[in-house]
Amino acid sequence: MSTVDLTLDEISALIIRVMLANGCDDENASALADIMTRAERDGSHSHGLFRVPGYVKALRSGKVNGKAKPTVTKITPAVIQVDGHGCFAPIAQAAGLPVLAEAAKEIGIGALSLIGVHHFASLWPETEYLADRGLVGIACTAYMPAVAPAGSTTALFGTNPISFAWPRPGSTPVVYDMATASMAMGDIQIAARDGRTVPAGTGLDQDGNPTTDPAKIAKGVLLPFGGYKGSAISMMVELLAAGLTGEQFSFEAKENDNGDGGPARGGEMILAMSPDIIAGPDWPEHVEGFVAKLNEMDGVRLPGARRHKNRLDTGARAVNAALLETIEGLVT
Ligand code: NDP
């Protein structure tokens, strides 16, 4: 695979240039560039530059408003709602997360419901934001139907990611961020592009037959991770991200989407809890004992550790040359 080295500043500047050229205002373009550049920095390749063409499709079709100004409402002191008015999710998160963190620090717990947003990114930026402020964070969002509930060969669930972050004073948080599908759709698309096979059990072809060919799965259906157990967690994500926010379930998102290839409108639910208030001041020492035991076990690594290690590298990133050419072609 041919690559081109770009610094993180060059990656950010390129994204801003593309987004401004396609109808974003400065605030929306910067929020998108921030999220995608952090994904490239951490080696979350399926949610960095790879997503730029999809974002641009949604702007060009008019599905997403690149100049939207999200509004924040405190429904109760602990329940916050941000209406993105058709924006990409990052600028709505930037508006709501500080309000959520403040509420959880004061009350002990808080819920942030995002509606009217188009989510196409990783979720760890949301949960790490909370953990960096001493809070436990949980976030989930639903997406277009791509995953068959256990027992079926028909898609109903989105790839429905969920992220959890636990704060570690003086250190990076413990954080996982995972699709509840056996594999994220972005990774299926990248595997298909790179001509790689995927593990058995990842998905089914158009006729409902098991296959390891990612191109066939992209036209067929993904399976949930962990059989019926992962299927139940994916169902929970639908209920939290759509039932609890009042936004669209994955199947509704598909029915109402214009099919432009960009992210459909949906909801996101973000929860924050304060261990200072709930567990009391001794929690860091107590928890560090547990984390140390986990870390010392042979073959075990903390989730999030791969990204946090990549983050330490401030050098250039190798960007797929064909992708870069496509993105540069979007600056019209
Ligand atoms: P992965 O399967 O790559 O990783 C899932 C989690 O497991 C990560 O936190 C990862 O940490 C951790 N992990 C991986 N390997 C190990 C290991 N050996 N030991 C311990 N922990 C490990 O992620 P997915 O492919 O499921 O998801 C990729 C991204 O796609 C996520 O960021 C998700 O939010 C996003 N997504 C977004 C959607 C949307 O609609 N917005 C839809 C679906 C997915 P680490 O990162 O450090 O490797």
PDB file of N, CA, C and O and ligand atoms in Angstrom, residues 44 46-47 119-124 141-143 159-162 175-185 187 300-308, ligand 1:
ATOM      1  N   SER A  44      -6.648   5.318  15.154  1.00  0.00           N
ATOM      2  CA  SER A  44      -8.032   4.854  14.924  1.00  0.00           C
ATOM      3  C   SER A  44      -8.358   5.140  13.459  1.00  0.00           C
ATOM      4  O   SER A  44      -9.163   6.015  13.139  1.00  0.00           O
ATOM      5  N   SER A  46     -10.006   3.852  11.053  1.00  0.00           N
ATOM      6  CA  SER A  46     -11.337   3.761  10.435  1.00  0.00           C
ATOM      7  C   SER A  46     -12.193   4.984  10.778  1.00  0.00           C
ATOM      8  O   SER A  46     -13.290   5.134  10.239  1.00  0.00           O
ATOM      9  N   HIS A  47     -11.718   5.860  11.663  1.00  0.00           N
ATOM     10  CA  HIS A  47     -12.517   7.042  12.014  1.00  0.00           C
ATOM     11  C   HIS A  47     -11.746   8.350  11.864  1.00  0.00           C
ATOM     12  O   HIS A  47     -12.140   9.368  12.426  1.00  0.00           O
ATOM     13  N   HIS A 119     -23.742  11.001  13.531  1.00  0.00           N
ATOM     14  CA  HIS A 119     -22.544  10.475  14.206  1.00  0.00           C
ATOM     15  C   HIS A 119     -21.813   9.501  13.298  1.00  0.00           C
ATOM     16  O   HIS A 119     -22.380   8.516  12.862  1.00  0.00           O
ATOM     17  N   PHE A 120     -20.519   9.761  13.063  1.00  0.00           N
ATOM     18  CA  PHE A 120     -19.755   8.946  12.106  1.00  0.00           C
ATOM     19  C   PHE A 120     -18.405   8.611  12.714  1.00  0.00           C
ATOM     20  O   PHE A 120     -17.514   8.168  12.019  1.00  0.00           O
ATOM     21  N   ALA A 121     -18.242   8.886  14.026  1.00  0.00           N
ATOM     22  CA  ALA A 121     -16.903   8.877  14.614  1.00  0.00           C
ATOM     23  C   ALA A 121     -16.768   7.817  15.704  1.00  0.00           C
ATOM     24  O   ALA A 121     -17.696   7.085  16.008  1.00  0.00           O
ATOM     25  N   SER A 122     -15.567   7.774  16.294  1.00  0.00           N
ATOM     26  CA  SER A 122     -15.344   6.951  17.486  1.00  0.00           C
ATOM     27  C   SER A 122     -16.015   7.626  18.685  1.00  0.00           C
ATOM     28  O   SER A 122     -16.340   8.810  18.646  1.00  0.00           O
ATOM     29  N   LEU A 123     -16.176   6.850  19.756  1.00  0.00           N
ATOM     30  CA  LEU A 123     -16.833   7.386  20.960  1.00  0.00           C
ATOM     31  C   LEU A 123     -15.857   7.691  22.085  1.00  0.00           C
ATOM     32  O   LEU A 123     -16.227   8.335  23.062  1.00  0.00           O
ATOM     33  N   TRP A 124     -14.606   7.212  21.967  1.00  0.00           N
ATOM     34  CA  TRP A 124     -13.672   7.458  23.069  1.00  0.00           C
ATOM     35  C   TRP A 124     -13.410   8.943  23.311  1.00  0.00           C
ATOM     36  O   TRP A 124     -13.136   9.323  24.452  1.00  0.00           O
ATOM     37  N   THR A 141     -24.110   5.012  20.666  1.00  0.00           N
ATOM     38  CA  THR A 141     -24.907   5.561  19.569  1.00  0.00           C
ATOM     39  C   THR A 141     -25.342   4.425  18.650  1.00  0.00           C
ATOM     40  O   THR A 141     -24.660   3.405  18.546  1.00  0.00           O
ATOM     41  N   ALA A 142     -26.488   4.608  18.013  1.00  0.00           N
ATOM     42  CA  ALA A 142     -26.969   3.602  17.058  1.00  0.00           C
ATOM     43  C   ALA A 142     -26.649   4.081  15.649  1.00  0.00           C
ATOM     44  O   ALA A 142     -26.416   5.267  15.439  1.00  0.00           O
ATOM     45  N   TYR A 143     -26.622   3.152  14.702  1.00  0.00           N
ATOM     46  CA  TYR A 143     -26.314   3.567  13.339  1.00  0.00           C
ATOM     47  C   TYR A 143     -27.274   2.856  12.392  1.00  0.00           C
ATOM     48  O   TYR A 143     -28.244   2.266  12.809  1.00  0.00           O
ATOM     49  N   THR A 159     -24.178  -0.984  13.861  1.00  0.00           N
ATOM     50  CA  THR A 159     -22.956  -1.564  14.440  1.00  0.00           C
ATOM     51  C   THR A 159     -22.790  -1.066  15.879  1.00  0.00           C
ATOM     52  O   THR A 159     -21.927  -1.538  16.619  1.00  0.00           O
ATOM     53  N   ASN A 160     -23.617  -0.130  16.272  1.00  0.00           N
ATOM     54  CA  ASN A 160     -23.918   0.259  17.659  1.00  0.00           C
ATOM     55  C   ASN A 160     -22.753   0.230  18.646  1.00  0.00           C
ATOM     56  O   ASN A 160     -22.698  -0.626  19.535  1.00  0.00           O
ATOM     57  N   PRO A 161     -21.836   1.190  18.542  1.00  0.00           N
ATOM     58  CA  PRO A 161     -20.687   1.190  19.445  1.00  0.00           C
ATOM     59  C   PRO A 161     -21.046   1.631  20.853  1.00  0.00           C
ATOM     60  O   PRO A 161     -22.015   2.377  21.066  1.00  0.00           O
ATOM     61  N   ILE A 162     -20.234   1.171  21.788  1.00  0.00           N
ATOM     62  CA  ILE A 162     -20.360   1.592  23.192  1.00  0.00           C
ATOM     63  C   ILE A 162     -18.952   1.833  23.727  1.00  0.00           C
ATOM     64  O   ILE A 162     -18.029   1.075  23.425  1.00  0.00           O
ATOM     65  N   VAL A 175      -9.990   2.773  29.080  1.00  0.00           N
ATOM     66  CA  VAL A 175     -11.124   3.088  28.197  1.00  0.00           C
ATOM     67  C   VAL A 175     -11.287   2.040  27.114  1.00  0.00           C
ATOM     68  O   VAL A 175     -10.315   1.640  26.495  1.00  0.00           O
ATOM     69  N   TYR A 176     -12.490   1.560  27.002  1.00  0.00           N
ATOM     70  CA  TYR A 176     -12.746   0.748  25.804  1.00  0.00           C
ATOM     71  C   TYR A 176     -13.771   1.443  24.927  1.00  0.00           C
ATOM     72  O   TYR A 176     -14.591   2.234  25.403  1.00  0.00           O
ATOM     73  N   ASP A 177     -13.689   1.169  23.660  1.00  0.00           N
ATOM     74  CA  ASP A 177     -14.600   1.746  22.679  1.00  0.00           C
ATOM     75  C   ASP A 177     -14.756   0.716  21.584  1.00  0.00           C
ATOM     76  O   ASP A 177     -13.814   0.422  20.850  1.00  0.00           O
ATOM     77  N   MET A 178     -15.939   0.133  21.492  1.00  0.00           N
ATOM     78  CA  MET A 178     -16.075  -1.003  20.569  1.00  0.00           C
ATOM     79  C   MET A 178     -17.440  -1.043  19.914  1.00  0.00           C
ATOM     80  O   MET A 178     -18.448  -0.734  20.535  1.00  0.00           O
ATOM     81  N   ALA A 179     -17.439  -1.435  18.656  1.00  0.00           N
ATOM     82  CA  ALA A 179     -18.688  -1.762  17.988  1.00  0.00           C
ATOM     83  C   ALA A 179     -19.253  -3.015  18.662  1.00  0.00           C
ATOM     84  O   ALA A 179     -18.500  -3.861  19.157  1.00  0.00           O
ATOM     85  N   THR A 180     -20.585  -3.127  18.710  1.00  0.00           N
ATOM     86  CA  THR A 180     -21.170  -4.372  19.220  1.00  0.00           C
ATOM     87  C   THR A 180     -21.366  -5.367  18.070  1.00  0.00           C
ATOM     88  O   THR A 180     -21.834  -6.475  18.282  1.00  0.00           O
ATOM     89  N   ALA A 181     -21.017  -4.930  16.858  1.00  0.00           N
ATOM     90  CA  ALA A 181     -20.889  -5.877  15.747  1.00  0.00           C
ATOM     91  C   ALA A 181     -19.571  -6.618  15.921  1.00  0.00           C
ATOM     92  O   ALA A 181     -18.666  -6.138  16.612  1.00  0.00           O
ATOM     93  N   SER A 182     -19.469  -7.782  15.282  1.00  0.00           N
ATOM     94  CA  SER A 182     -18.220  -8.533  15.345  1.00  0.00           C
ATOM     95  C   SER A 182     -17.051  -7.688  14.839  1.00  0.00           C
ATOM     96  O   SER A 182     -15.909  -7.888  15.246  1.00  0.00           O
ATOM     97  N   MET A 183     -17.330  -6.734  13.952  1.00  0.00           N
ATOM     98  CA  MET A 183     -16.298  -5.839  13.405  1.00  0.00           C
ATOM     99  C   MET A 183     -16.986  -4.543  12.991  1.00  0.00           C
ATOM    100  O   MET A 183     -18.136  -4.571  12.554  1.00  0.00           O
ATOM    101  N   ALA A 184     -16.295  -3.394  13.183  1.00  0.00           N
ATOM    102  CA  ALA A 184     -16.876  -2.116  12.754  1.00  0.00           C
ATOM    103  C   ALA A 184     -16.964  -2.088  11.232  1.00  0.00           C
ATOM    104  O   ALA A 184     -16.098  -2.642  10.549  1.00  0.00           O
ATOM    105  N   MET A 185     -17.995  -1.450  10.684  1.00  0.00           N
ATOM    106  CA  MET A 185     -18.178  -1.409   9.220  1.00  0.00           C
ATOM    107  C   MET A 185     -16.994  -0.723   8.529  1.00  0.00           C
ATOM    108  O   MET A 185     -16.590  -1.130   7.439  1.00  0.00           O
ATOM    109  N   ASP A 187     -13.932  -0.944   9.359  1.00  0.00           N
ATOM    110  CA  ASP A 187     -12.853  -1.932   9.232  1.00  0.00           C
ATOM    111  C   ASP A 187     -13.173  -2.967   8.151  1.00  0.00           C
ATOM    112  O   ASP A 187     -12.264  -3.477   7.484  1.00  0.00           O
ATOM    113  N   VAL A 300      -2.197  -9.914  29.257  1.00  0.00           N
ATOM    114  CA  VAL A 300      -3.281  -8.927  29.374  1.00  0.00           C
ATOM    115  C   VAL A 300      -2.734  -7.539  29.114  1.00  0.00           C
ATOM    116  O   VAL A 300      -1.648  -7.187  29.573  1.00  0.00           O
ATOM    117  N   ARG A 301      -3.495  -6.736  28.370  1.00  0.00           N
ATOM    118  CA  ARG A 301      -3.187  -5.310  28.270  1.00  0.00           C
ATOM    119  C   ARG A 301      -4.482  -4.528  28.502  1.00  0.00           C
ATOM    120  O   ARG A 301      -5.585  -5.019  28.271  1.00  0.00           O
ATOM    121  N   LEU A 302      -4.329  -3.304  28.971  1.00  0.00           N
ATOM    122  CA  LEU A 302      -5.522  -2.492  29.223  1.00  0.00           C
ATOM    123  C   LEU A 302      -6.115  -2.030  27.902  1.00  0.00           C
ATOM    124  O   LEU A 302      -5.374  -1.582  27.011  1.00  0.00           O
ATOM    125  N   PRO A 303      -7.442  -2.083  27.756  1.00  0.00           N
ATOM    126  CA  PRO A 303      -8.039  -1.483  26.566  1.00  0.00           C
ATOM    127  C   PRO A 303      -7.734   0.008  26.557  1.00  0.00           C
ATOM    128  O   PRO A 303      -7.738   0.660  27.589  1.00  0.00           O
ATOM    129  N   GLY A 304      -7.460   0.529  25.389  1.00  0.00           N
ATOM    130  CA  GLY A 304      -7.078   1.947  25.249  1.00  0.00           C
ATOM    131  C   GLY A 304      -5.563   2.120  25.216  1.00  0.00           C
ATOM    132  O   GLY A 304      -5.065   3.134  24.723  1.00  0.00           O
ATOM    133  N   ALA A 305      -4.817   1.121  25.706  1.00  0.00           N
ATOM    134  CA  ALA A 305      -3.352   1.270  25.814  1.00  0.00           C
ATOM    135  C   ALA A 305      -2.688   1.405  24.437  1.00  0.00           C
ATOM    136  O   ALA A 305      -1.706   2.131  24.282  1.00  0.00           O
ATOM    137  N   ARG A 306      -3.241   0.724  23.437  1.00  0.00           N
ATOM    138  CA  ARG A 306      -2.647   0.826  22.084  1.00  0.00           C
ATOM    139  C   ARG A 306      -2.763   2.273  21.585  1.00  0.00           C
ATOM    140  O   ARG A 306      -1.785   2.859  21.120  1.00  0.00           O
ATOM    141  N   ARG A 307      -3.939   2.840  21.724  1.00  0.00           N
ATOM    142  CA  ARG A 307      -4.132   4.223  21.257  1.00  0.00           C
ATOM    143  C   ARG A 307      -3.267   5.197  22.060  1.00  0.00           C
ATOM    144  O   ARG A 307      -2.675   6.121  21.512  1.00  0.00           O
ATOM    145  N   HIS A 308      -3.230   4.982  23.371  1.00  0.00           N
ATOM    146  CA  HIS A 308      -2.479   5.929  24.206  1.00  0.00           C
ATOM    147  C   HIS A 308      -0.983   5.864  23.892  1.00  0.00           C
ATOM    148  O   HIS A 308      -0.283   6.872  23.981  1.00  0.00           O
TER     149      HIS A 308
HETATM  150  P1  NDP B   1     -11.658  -2.818  18.304  1.00  0.00           P
HETATM  151  O1  NDP B   1     -12.223  -4.189  18.204  1.00  0.00           O
HETATM  152  O2  NDP B   1     -10.456  -2.515  17.501  1.00  0.00           O
HETATM  153  O3  NDP B   1     -11.314  -2.484  19.806  1.00  0.00           O
HETATM  154  C1  NDP B   1     -12.319  -2.484  20.786  1.00  0.00           C
HETATM  155  C2  NDP B   1     -11.746  -2.137  22.132  1.00  0.00           C
HETATM  156  O4  NDP B   1     -10.990  -3.255  22.606  1.00  0.00           O
HETATM  157  C3  NDP B   1     -10.801  -0.956  22.094  1.00  0.00           C
HETATM  158  O5  NDP B   1     -11.013  -0.169  23.228  1.00  0.00           O
HETATM  159  C4  NDP B   1      -9.411  -1.619  22.096  1.00  0.00           C
HETATM  160  O6  NDP B   1      -8.413  -0.803  22.706  1.00  0.00           O
HETATM  161  C5  NDP B   1      -9.666  -2.847  22.937  1.00  0.00           C
HETATM  162  N1  NDP B   1      -8.772  -3.940  22.610  1.00  0.00           N
HETATM  163  C6  NDP B   1      -8.446  -4.412  21.382  1.00  0.00           C
HETATM  164  N2  NDP B   1      -7.603  -5.455  21.487  1.00  0.00           N
HETATM  165  C7  NDP B   1      -7.402  -5.649  22.815  1.00  0.00           C
HETATM  166  C8  NDP B   1      -6.623  -6.581  23.573  1.00  0.00           C
HETATM  167  N3  NDP B   1      -5.902  -7.522  22.979  1.00  0.00           N
HETATM  168  N4  NDP B   1      -6.651  -6.476  24.922  1.00  0.00           N
HETATM  169  C9  NDP B   1      -7.393  -5.534  25.542  1.00  0.00           C
HETATM  170  N5  NDP B   1      -8.146  -4.619  24.872  1.00  0.00           N
HETATM  171  C10 NDP B   1      -8.151  -4.688  23.531  1.00  0.00           C
HETATM  172  O7  NDP B   1     -12.800  -1.707  17.969  1.00  0.00           O
HETATM  173  P2  NDP B   1     -14.047  -1.842  17.015  1.00  0.00           P
HETATM  174  O8  NDP B   1     -13.551  -2.272  15.693  1.00  0.00           O
HETATM  175  O9  NDP B   1     -15.115  -2.613  17.647  1.00  0.00           O
HETATM  176  O10 NDP B   1     -14.520  -0.311  16.920  1.00  0.00           O
HETATM  177  C11 NDP B   1     -13.687   0.620  16.264  1.00  0.00           C
HETATM  178  C12 NDP B   1     -14.248   1.994  16.392  1.00  0.00           C
HETATM  179  O11 NDP B   1     -15.404   2.139  15.579  1.00  0.00           O
HETATM  180  C13 NDP B   1     -14.675   2.444  17.785  1.00  0.00           C
HETATM  181  O12 NDP B   1     -14.002   3.633  18.071  1.00  0.00           O
HETATM  182  C14 NDP B   1     -16.175   2.707  17.656  1.00  0.00           C
HETATM  183  O13 NDP B   1     -16.682   3.782  18.439  1.00  0.00           O
HETATM  184  C15 NDP B   1     -16.297   3.045  16.200  1.00  0.00           C
HETATM  185  N6  NDP B   1     -17.652   2.872  15.662  1.00  0.00           N
HETATM  186  C16 NDP B   1     -18.430   3.981  15.437  1.00  0.00           C
HETATM  187  C17 NDP B   1     -19.715   3.846  14.913  1.00  0.00           C
HETATM  188  C18 NDP B   1     -20.593   5.025  14.711  1.00  0.00           C
HETATM  189  O14 NDP B   1     -21.706   4.849  14.254  1.00  0.00           O
HETATM  190  N7  NDP B   1     -20.194   6.216  15.068  1.00  0.00           N
HETATM  191  C19 NDP B   1     -20.246   2.525  14.564  1.00  0.00           C
HETATM  192  C20 NDP B   1     -19.366   1.437  14.908  1.00  0.00           C
HETATM  193  C21 NDP B   1     -18.102   1.606  15.409  1.00  0.00           C
HETATM  194  P3  NDP B   1      -7.304  -0.067  21.760  1.00  0.00           P
HETATM  195  O15 NDP B   1      -8.041   1.013  21.050  1.00  0.00           O
HETATM  196  O16 NDP B   1      -6.268   0.440  22.721  1.00  0.00           O
HETATM  197  O17 NDP B   1      -6.759  -1.100  20.841  1.00  0.00           O
END
